[in-house]
Tab-separated table of C-alpha atoms in Angstrom:
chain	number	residue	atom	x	y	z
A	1	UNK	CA	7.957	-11.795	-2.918
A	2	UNK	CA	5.595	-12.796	-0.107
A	3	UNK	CA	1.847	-14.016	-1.299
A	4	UNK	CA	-0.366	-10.820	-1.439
A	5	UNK	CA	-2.740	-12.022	1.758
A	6	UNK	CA	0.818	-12.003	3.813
A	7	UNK	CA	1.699	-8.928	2.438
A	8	UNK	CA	-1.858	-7.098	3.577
A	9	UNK	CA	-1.662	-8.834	6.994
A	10	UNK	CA	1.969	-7.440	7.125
A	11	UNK	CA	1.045	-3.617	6.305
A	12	UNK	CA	-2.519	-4.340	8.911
A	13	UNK	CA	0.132	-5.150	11.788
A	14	UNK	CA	2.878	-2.521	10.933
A	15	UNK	CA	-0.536	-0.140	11.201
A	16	UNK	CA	-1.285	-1.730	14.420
A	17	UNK	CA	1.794	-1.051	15.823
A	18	UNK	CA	3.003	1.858	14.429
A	19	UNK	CA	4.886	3.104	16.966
A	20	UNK	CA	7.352	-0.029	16.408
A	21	UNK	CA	8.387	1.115	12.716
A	22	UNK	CA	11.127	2.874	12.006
A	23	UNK	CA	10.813	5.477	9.131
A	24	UNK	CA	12.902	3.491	6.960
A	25	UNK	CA	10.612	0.757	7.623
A	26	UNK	CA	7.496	2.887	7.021
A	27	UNK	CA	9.261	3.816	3.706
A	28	UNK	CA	9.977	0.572	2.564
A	29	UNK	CA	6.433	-1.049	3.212
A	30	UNK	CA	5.044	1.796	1.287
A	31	UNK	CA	7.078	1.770	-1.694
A	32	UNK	CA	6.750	-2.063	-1.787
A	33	UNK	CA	2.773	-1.447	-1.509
A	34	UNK	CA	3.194	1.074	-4.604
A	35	UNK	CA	5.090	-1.248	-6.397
A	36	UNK	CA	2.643	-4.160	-5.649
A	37	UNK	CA	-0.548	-1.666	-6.296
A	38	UNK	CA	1.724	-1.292	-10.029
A	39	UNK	CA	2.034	-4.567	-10.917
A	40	UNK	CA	-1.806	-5.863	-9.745
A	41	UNK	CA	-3.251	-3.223	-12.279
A	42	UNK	CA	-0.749	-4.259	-14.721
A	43	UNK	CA	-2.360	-7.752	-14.368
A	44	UNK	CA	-6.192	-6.577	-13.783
A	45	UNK	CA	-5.682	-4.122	-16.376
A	46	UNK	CA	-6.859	-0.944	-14.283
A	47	UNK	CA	-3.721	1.115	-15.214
A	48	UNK	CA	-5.027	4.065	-16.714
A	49	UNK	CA	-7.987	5.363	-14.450
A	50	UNK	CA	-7.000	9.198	-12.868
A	51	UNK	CA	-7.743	8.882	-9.612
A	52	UNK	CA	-5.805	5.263	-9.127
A	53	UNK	CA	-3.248	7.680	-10.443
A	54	UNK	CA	-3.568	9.355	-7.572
A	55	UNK	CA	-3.833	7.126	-5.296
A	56	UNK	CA	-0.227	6.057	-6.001
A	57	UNK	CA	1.277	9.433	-5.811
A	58	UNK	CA	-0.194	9.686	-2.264
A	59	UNK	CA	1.610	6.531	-1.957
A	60	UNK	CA	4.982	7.843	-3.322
A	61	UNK	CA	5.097	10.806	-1.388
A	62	UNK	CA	4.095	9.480	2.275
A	63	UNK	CA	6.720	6.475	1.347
A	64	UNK	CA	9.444	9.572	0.940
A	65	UNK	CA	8.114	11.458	3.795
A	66	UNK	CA	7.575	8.646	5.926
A	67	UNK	CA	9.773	10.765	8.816
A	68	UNK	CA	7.471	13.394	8.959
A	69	UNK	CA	4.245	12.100	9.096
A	70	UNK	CA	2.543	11.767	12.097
A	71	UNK	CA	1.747	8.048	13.854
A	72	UNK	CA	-1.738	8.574	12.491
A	73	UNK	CA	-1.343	9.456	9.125
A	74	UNK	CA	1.152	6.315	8.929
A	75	UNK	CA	-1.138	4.011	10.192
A	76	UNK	CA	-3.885	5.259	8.135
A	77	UNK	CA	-1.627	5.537	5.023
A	78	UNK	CA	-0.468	1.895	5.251
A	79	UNK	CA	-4.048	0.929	5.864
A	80	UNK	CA	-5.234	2.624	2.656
A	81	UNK	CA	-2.574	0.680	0.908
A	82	UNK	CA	-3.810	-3.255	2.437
A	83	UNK	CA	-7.127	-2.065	1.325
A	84	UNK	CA	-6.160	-1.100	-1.877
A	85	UNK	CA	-4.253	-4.292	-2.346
A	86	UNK	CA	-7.358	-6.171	-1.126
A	87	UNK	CA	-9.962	-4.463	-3.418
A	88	UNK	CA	-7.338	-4.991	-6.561
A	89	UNK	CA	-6.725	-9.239	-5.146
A	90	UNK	CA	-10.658	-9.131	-5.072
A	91	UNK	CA	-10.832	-7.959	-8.983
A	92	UNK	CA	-8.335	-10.633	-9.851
A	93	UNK	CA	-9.930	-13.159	-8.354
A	94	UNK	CA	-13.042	-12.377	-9.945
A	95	UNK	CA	-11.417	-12.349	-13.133
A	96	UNK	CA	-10.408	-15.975	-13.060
């Protein structure tokens, strides 16, 4: 897997340009996100909080409905997930 500052600057530019992704490219950054989002509050240990919860559901179901959702809520979903990603990188960091 990619280093997590390649993998934010890859879900910034698929926001960016948008219109370029297909929706099984949409799908796949997004599930990769959730799956990343997982495994950083595995490490941080953040797991348990409700509305991180949430956050990951959202996630889920744009990542399975990435063919109906318009070129704005795409960007703005995969822009929620670099900061996400970002904020949990910052935690870790501080951590160490």
């Amino acid at each position: 897997m990619s280093s997590i500052p390649a993998f934010i600057s890859e879900l910034i530019r698929a926001a960016n340009e948008i219109e370029k992704l297909t929706p099984h490219e949409m799908s796949r950054l997004l599930a990769r996100s959730v799956d990343t989002i997982r495994d950083m509050r595995e490490q941080t240990g953040r797991v348990g909080r409700r509305r991180a919860r949430d956050v990951l559901i959202d996630l889920q179901v744009a990542s399975s409905r990435a063919r109906d959702l318009s070129p704005e809520d795409a960007r703005d979903t995969l822009l929620d997930a670099a900061d996400l990603i970002r904020a949990l990188r910052i935690m870790q960091d501080g951590e160490e």
